[in-house]
Coordinates of N, CA and C in Angstrom, one line a residue:
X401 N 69.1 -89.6 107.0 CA 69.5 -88.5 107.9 C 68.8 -87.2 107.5
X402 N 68.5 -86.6 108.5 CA 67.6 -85.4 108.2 C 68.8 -84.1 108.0
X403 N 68.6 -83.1 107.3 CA 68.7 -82.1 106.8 C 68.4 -80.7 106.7
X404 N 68.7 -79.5 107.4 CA 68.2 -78.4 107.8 C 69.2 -77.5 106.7
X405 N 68.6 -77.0 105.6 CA 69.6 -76.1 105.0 C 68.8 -74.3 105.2
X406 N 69.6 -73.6 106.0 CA 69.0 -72.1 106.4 C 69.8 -71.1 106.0
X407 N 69.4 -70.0 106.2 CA 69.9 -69.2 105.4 C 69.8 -69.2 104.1
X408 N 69.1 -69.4 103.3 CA 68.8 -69.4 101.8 C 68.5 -68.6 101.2
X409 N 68.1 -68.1 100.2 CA 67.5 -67.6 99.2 C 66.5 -68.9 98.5
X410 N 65.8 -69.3 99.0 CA 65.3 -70.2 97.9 C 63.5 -70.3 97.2
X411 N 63.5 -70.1 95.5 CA 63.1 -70.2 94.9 C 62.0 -71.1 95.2
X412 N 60.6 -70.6 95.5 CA 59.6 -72.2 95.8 C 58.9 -72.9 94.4
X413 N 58.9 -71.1 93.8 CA 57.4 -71.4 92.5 C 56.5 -71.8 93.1
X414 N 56.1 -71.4 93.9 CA 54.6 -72.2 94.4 C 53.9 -70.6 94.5
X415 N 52.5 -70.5 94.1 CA 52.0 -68.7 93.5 C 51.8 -68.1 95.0
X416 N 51.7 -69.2 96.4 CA 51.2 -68.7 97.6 C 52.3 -68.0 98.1
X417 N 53.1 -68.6 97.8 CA 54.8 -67.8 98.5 C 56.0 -68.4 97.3
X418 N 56.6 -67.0 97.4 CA 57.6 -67.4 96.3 C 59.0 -67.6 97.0
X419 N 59.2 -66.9 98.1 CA 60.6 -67.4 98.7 C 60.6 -67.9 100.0
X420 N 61.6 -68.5 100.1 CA 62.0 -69.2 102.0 C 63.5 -68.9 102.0
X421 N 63.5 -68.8 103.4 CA 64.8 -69.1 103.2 C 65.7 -70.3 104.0
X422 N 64.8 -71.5 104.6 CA 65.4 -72.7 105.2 C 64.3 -73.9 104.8
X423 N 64.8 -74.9 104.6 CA 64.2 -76.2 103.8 C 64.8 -77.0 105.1
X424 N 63.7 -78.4 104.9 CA 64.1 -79.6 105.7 C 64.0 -80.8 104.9
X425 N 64.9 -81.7 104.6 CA 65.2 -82.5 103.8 C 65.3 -84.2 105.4
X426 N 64.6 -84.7 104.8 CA 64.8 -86.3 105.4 C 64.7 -87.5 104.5
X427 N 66.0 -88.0 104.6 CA 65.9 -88.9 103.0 C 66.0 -87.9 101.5
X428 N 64.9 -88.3 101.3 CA 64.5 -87.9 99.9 C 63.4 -87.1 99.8
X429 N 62.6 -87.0 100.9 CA 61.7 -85.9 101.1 C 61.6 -85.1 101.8
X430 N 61.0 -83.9 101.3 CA 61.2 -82.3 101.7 C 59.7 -82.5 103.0
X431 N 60.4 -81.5 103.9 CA 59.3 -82.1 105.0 C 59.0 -80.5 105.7
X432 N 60.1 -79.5 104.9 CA 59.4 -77.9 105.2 C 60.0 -77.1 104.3
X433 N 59.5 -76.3 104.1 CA 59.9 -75.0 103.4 C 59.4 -73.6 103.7
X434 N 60.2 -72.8 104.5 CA 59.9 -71.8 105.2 C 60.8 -70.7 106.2
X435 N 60.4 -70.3 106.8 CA 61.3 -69.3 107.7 C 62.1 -70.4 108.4
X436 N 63.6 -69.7 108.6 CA 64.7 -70.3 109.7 C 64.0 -70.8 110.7
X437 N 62.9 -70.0 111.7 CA 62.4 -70.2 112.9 C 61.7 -71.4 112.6
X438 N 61.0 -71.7 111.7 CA 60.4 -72.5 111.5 C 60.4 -73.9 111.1
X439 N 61.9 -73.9 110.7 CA 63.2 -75.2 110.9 C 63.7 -75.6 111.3
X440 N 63.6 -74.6 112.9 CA 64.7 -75.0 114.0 C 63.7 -76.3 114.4
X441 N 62.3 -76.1 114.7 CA 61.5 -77.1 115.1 C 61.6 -78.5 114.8
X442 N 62.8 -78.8 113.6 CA 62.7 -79.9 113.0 C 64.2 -80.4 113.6
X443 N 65.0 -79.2 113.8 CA 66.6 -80.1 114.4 C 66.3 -80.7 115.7
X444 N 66.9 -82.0 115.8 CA 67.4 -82.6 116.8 C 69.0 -83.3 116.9
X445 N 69.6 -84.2 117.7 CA 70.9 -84.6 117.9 C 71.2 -85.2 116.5
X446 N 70.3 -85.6 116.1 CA 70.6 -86.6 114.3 C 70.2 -85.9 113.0
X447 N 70.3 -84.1 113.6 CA 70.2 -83.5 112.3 C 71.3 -82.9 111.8
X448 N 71.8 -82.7 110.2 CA 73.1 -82.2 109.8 C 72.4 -80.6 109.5
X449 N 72.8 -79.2 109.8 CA 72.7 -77.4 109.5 C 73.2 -77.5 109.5
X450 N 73.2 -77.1 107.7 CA 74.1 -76.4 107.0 C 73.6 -74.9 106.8
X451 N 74.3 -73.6 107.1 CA 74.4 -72.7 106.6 C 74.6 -72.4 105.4
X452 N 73.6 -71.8 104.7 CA 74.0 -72.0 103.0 C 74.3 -70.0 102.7
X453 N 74.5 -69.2 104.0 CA 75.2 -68.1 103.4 C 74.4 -66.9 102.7
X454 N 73.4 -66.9 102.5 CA 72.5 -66.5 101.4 C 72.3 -67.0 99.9
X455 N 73.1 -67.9 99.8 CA 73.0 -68.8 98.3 C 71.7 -69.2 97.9
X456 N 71.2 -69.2 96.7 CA 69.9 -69.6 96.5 C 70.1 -71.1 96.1
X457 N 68.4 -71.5 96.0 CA 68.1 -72.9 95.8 C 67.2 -72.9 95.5
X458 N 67.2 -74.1 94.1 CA 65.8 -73.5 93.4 C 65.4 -75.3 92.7
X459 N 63.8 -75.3 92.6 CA 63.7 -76.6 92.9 C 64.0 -77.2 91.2
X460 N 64.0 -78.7 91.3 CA 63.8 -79.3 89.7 C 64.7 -80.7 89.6
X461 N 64.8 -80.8 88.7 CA 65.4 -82.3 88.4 C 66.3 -81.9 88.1
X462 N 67.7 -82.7 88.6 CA 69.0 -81.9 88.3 C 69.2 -83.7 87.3
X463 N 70.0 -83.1 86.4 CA 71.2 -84.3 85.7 C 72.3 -83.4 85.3
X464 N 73.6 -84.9 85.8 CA 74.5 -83.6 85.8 C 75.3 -83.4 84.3
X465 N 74.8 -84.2 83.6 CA 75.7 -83.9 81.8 C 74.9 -85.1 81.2
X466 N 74.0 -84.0 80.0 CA 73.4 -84.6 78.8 C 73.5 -83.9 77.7
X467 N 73.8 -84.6 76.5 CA 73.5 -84.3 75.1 C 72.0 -84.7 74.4
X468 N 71.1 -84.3 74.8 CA 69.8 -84.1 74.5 C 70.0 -84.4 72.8
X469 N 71.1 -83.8 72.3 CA 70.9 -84.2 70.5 C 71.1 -85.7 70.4
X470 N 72.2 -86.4 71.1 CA 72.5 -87.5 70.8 C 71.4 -88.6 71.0
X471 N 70.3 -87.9 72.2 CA 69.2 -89.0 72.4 C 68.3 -89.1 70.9
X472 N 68.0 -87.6 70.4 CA 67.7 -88.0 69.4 C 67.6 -88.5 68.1
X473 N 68.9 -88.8 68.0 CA 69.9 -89.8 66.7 C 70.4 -91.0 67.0
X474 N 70.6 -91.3 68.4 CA 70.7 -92.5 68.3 C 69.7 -93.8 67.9
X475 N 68.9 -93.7 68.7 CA 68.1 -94.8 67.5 C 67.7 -94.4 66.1
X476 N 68.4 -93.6 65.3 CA 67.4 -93.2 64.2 C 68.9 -93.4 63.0
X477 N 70.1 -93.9 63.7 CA 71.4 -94.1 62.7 C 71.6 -95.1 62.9
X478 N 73.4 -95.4 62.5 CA 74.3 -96.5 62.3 C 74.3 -97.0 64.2
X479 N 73.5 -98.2 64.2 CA 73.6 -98.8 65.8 C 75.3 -98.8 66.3
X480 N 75.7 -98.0 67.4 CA 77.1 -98.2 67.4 C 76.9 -98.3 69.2
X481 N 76.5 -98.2 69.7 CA 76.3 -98.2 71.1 C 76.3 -99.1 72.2
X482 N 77.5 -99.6 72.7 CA 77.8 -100.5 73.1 C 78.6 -101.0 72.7
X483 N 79.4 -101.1 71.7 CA 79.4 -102.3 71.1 C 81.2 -102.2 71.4
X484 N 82.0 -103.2 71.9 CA 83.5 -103.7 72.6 C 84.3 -103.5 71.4
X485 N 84.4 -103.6 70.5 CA 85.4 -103.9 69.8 C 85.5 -103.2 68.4
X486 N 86.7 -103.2 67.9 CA 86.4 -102.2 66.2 C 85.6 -103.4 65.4
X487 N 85.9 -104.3 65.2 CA 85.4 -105.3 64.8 C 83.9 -105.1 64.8
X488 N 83.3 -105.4 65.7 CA 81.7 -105.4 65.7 C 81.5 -103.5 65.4
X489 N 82.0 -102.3 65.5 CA 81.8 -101.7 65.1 C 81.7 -101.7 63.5
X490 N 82.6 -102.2 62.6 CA 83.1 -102.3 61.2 C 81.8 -103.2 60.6
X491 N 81.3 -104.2 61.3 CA 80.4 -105.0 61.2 C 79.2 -104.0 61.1
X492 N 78.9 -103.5 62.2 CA 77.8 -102.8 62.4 C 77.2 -101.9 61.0
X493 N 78.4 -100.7 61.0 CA 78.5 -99.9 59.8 C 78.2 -100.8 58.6
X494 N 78.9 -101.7 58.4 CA 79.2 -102.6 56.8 C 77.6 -103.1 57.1
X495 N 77.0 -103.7 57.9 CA 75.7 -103.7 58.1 C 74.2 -102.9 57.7
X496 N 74.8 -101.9 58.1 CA 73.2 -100.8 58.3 C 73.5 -100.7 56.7
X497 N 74.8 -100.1 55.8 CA 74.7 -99.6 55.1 C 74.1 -101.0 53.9
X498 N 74.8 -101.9 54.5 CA 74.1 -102.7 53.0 C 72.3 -103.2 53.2
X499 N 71.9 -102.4 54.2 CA 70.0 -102.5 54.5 C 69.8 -101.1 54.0
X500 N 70.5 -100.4 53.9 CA 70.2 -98.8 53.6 C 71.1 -98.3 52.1
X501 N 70.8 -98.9 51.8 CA 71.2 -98.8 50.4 C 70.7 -97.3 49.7
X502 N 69.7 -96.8 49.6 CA 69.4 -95.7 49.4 C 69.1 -94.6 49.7
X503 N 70.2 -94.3 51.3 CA 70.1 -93.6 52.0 C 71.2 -92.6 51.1
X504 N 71.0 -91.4 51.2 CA 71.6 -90.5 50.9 C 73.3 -89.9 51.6
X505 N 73.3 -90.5 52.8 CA 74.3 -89.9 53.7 C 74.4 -91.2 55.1
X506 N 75.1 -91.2 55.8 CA 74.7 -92.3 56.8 C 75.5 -91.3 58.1
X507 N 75.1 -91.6 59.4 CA 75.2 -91.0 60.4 C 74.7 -92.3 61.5
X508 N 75.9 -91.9 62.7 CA 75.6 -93.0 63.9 C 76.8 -92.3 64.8
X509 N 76.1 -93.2 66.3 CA 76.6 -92.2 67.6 C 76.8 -93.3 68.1
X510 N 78.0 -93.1 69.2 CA 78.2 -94.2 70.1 C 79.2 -95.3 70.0
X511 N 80.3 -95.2 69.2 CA 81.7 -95.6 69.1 C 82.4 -95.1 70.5
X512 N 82.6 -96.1 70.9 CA 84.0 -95.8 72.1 C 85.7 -95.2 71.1
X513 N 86.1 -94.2 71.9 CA 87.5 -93.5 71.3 C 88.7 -94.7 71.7
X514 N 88.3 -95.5 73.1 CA 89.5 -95.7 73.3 C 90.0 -97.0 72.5
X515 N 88.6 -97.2 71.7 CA 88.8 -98.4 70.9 C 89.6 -98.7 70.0
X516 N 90.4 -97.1 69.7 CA 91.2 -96.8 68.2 C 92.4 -96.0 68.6
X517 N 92.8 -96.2 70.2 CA 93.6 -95.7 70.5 C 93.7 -94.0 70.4
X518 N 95.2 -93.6 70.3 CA 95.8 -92.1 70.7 C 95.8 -91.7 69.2
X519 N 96.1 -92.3 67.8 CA 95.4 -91.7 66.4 C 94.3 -91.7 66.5
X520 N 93.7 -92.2 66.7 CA 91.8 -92.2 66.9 C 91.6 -93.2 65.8
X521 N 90.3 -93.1 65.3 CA 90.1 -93.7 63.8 C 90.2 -93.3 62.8
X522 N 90.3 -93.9 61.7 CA 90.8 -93.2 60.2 C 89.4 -93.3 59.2
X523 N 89.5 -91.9 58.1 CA 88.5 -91.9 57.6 C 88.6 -92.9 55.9
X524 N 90.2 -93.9 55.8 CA 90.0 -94.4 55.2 C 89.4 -96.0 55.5
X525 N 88.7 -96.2 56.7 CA 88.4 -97.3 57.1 C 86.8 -96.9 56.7
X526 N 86.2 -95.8 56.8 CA 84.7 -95.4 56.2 C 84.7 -95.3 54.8
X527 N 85.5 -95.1 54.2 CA 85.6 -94.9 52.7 C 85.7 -96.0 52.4
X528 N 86.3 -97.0 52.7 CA 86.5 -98.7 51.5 C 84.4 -99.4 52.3
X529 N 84.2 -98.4 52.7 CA 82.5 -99.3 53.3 C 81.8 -98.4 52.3
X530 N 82.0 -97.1 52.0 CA 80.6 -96.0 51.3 C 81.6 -95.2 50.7
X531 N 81.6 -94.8 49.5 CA 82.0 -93.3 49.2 C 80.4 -92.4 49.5
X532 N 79.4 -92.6 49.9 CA 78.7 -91.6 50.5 C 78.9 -90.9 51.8
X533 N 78.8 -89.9 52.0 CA 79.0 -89.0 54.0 C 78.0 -90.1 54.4
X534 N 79.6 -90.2 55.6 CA 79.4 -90.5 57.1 C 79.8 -89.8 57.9
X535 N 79.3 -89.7 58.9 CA 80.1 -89.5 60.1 C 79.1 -89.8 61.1
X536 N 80.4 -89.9 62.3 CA 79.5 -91.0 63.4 C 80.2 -89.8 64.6
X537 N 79.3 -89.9 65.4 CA 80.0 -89.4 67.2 C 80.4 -90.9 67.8
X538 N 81.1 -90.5 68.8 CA 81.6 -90.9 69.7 C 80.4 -90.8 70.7
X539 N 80.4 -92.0 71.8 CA 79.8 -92.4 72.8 C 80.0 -91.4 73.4
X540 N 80.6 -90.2 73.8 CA 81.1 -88.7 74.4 C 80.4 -87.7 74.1
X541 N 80.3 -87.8 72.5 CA 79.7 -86.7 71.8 C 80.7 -85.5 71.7
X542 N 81.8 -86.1 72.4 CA 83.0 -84.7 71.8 C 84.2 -84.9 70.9
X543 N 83.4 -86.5 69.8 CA 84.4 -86.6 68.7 C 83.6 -86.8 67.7
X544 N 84.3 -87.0 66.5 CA 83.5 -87.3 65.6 C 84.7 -87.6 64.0
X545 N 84.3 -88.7 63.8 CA 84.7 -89.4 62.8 C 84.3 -89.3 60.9
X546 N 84.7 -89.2 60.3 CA 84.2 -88.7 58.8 C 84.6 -89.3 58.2
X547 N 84.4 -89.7 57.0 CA 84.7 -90.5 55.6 C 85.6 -88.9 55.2
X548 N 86.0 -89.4 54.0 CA 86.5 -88.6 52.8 C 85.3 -87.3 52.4
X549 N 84.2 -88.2 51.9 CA 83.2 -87.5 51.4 C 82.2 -86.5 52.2
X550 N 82.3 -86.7 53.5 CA 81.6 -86.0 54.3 C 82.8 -84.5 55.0
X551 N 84.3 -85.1 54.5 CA 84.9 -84.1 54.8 C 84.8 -83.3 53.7
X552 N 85.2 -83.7 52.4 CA 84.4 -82.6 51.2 C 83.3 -81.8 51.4
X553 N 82.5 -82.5 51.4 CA 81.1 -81.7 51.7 C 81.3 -80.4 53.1
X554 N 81.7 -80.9 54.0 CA 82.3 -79.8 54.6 C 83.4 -79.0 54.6
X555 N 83.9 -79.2 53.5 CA 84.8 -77.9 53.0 C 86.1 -78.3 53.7
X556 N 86.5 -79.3 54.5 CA 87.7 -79.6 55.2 C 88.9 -80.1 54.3
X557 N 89.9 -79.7 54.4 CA 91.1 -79.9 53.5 C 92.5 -79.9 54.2
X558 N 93.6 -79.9 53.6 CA 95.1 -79.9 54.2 C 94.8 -78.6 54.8
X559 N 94.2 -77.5 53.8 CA 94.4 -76.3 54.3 C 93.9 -75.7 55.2
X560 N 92.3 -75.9 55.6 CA 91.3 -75.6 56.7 C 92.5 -75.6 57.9
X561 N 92.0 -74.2 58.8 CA 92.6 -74.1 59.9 C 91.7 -74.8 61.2
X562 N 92.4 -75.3 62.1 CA 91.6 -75.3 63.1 C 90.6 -74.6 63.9
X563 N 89.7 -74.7 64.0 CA 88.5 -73.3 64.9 C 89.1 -72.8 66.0
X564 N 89.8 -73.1 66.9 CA 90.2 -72.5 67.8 C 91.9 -72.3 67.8
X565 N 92.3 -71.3 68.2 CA 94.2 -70.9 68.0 C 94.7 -71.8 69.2
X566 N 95.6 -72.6 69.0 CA 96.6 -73.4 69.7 C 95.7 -74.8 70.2
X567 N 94.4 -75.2 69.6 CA 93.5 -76.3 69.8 C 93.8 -77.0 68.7
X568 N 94.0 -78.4 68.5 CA 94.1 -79.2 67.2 C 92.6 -80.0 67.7
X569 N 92.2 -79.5 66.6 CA 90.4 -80.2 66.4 C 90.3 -81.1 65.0
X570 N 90.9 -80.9 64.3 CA 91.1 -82.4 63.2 C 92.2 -82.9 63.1
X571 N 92.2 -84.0 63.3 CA 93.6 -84.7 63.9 C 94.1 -84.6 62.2
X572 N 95.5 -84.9 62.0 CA 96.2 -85.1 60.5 C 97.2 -85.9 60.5
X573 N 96.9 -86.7 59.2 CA 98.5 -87.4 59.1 C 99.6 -86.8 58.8
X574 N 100.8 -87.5 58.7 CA 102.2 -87.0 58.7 C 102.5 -85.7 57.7
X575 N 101.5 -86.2 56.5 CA 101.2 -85.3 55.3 C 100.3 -84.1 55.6
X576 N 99.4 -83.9 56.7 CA 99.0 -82.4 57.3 C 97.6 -82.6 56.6
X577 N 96.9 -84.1 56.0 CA 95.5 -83.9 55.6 C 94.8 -84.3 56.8
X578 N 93.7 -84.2 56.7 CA 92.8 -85.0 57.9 C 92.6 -86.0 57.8
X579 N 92.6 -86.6 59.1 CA 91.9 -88.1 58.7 C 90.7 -88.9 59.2
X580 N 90.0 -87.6 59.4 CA 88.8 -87.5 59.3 C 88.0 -88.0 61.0
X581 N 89.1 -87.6 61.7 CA 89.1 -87.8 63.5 C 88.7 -86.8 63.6
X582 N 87.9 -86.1 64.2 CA 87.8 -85.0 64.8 C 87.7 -84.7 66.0
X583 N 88.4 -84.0 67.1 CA 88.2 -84.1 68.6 C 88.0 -82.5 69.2
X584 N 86.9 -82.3 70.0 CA 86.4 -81.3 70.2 C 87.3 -80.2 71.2
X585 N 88.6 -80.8 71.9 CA 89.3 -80.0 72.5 C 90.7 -80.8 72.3
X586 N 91.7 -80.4 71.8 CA 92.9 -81.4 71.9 C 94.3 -80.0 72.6
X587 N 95.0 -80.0 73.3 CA 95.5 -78.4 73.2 C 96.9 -79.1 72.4
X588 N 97.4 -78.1 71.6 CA 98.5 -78.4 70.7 C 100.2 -78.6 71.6
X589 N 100.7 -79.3 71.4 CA 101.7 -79.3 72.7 C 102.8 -78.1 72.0

């Protein structure tokens, strides 16, 4: 279906003309870019005008949510990506680490949360695999899991406050330590 968006402000980047303000879109291809008048030429009974108000439009590759860091670590850590079950995750980890024996620290992305339910996971399940720092993200990239040792190293304790007032961002057991869950927004009830 063809497409008439007018009234625009829009952005061409092209050095011969830098603005328009009505585009014609059919499918997937742009078939004008230029003055209103010069878009009417394109409506017929099977075209959708939309009024876009003066709103601008500006061209590029849209994606609508990426972690650009996570592409870079995922292949380069603990393979966790995909993988159904805690099981083949424990596998995975108990894995990499006994090929990586003299890695200094271990790190891996792509654990599912919902695999460990509403506690999340525990950082005594990383510790009986490595007393060296771990921590792994979540397939989300808005959790993050830690051994004992990697919470040392980061200074995290009973005492550490949470970074934000009325957000619980490291989950704790009954006893008020961490347990090395971390969740990037939780609101405290």
């Amino acid at each position: 279906m063809k497409k008439v968006l007018k009234n625009a402000k829009i952005y061409t980047v092209n050095a011969n003309r830098d603005w328009a303000e009505a585009v014609v879109i059919d499918d997937d291809k742009i078939l004008f870019v230029g003055t209103n008048d010069g878009a009417d030429a394109y409506i017929d009974d099977n075209t959708q005008v939309q009024d876009m108000e003066g709103k601008m439009i500006l061209p590029g590759f849209i994606e609508g949510h990426i972690h650009t860091f996570g592409a870079g670590v995922i292949p380069a850590g603990i393979p966790l990506a995909g993988l159904m079950s805690k099981e083949e995750i424990f596998a995975s980890i108990k894995n990499y680490v006994a090929e990586h024996p003299d890695d200094d620290c271990y790190f891996g992305v792509g654990w599912y949360e919902k695999l460990f339910g509403d506690e999340g996971p525990n950082k005594r399940d990383l510790d009986a695999i490595t007393d060296k720092p771990m921590a792994l993200m979540s397939a989300s990239c808005h959790t993050c899991w830690a051994n004992s040792k990697a919470l040392e190293i980061a200074g995290i304790t009973k005492d550490t406050p949470d970074p934000i007032p009325n957000v619980q961002f490291y989950m704790r057991d009954e006893n008020g330590e961490p347990t090395g869950y971390c969740i990037e927004n939780k609101p405290l009830n």
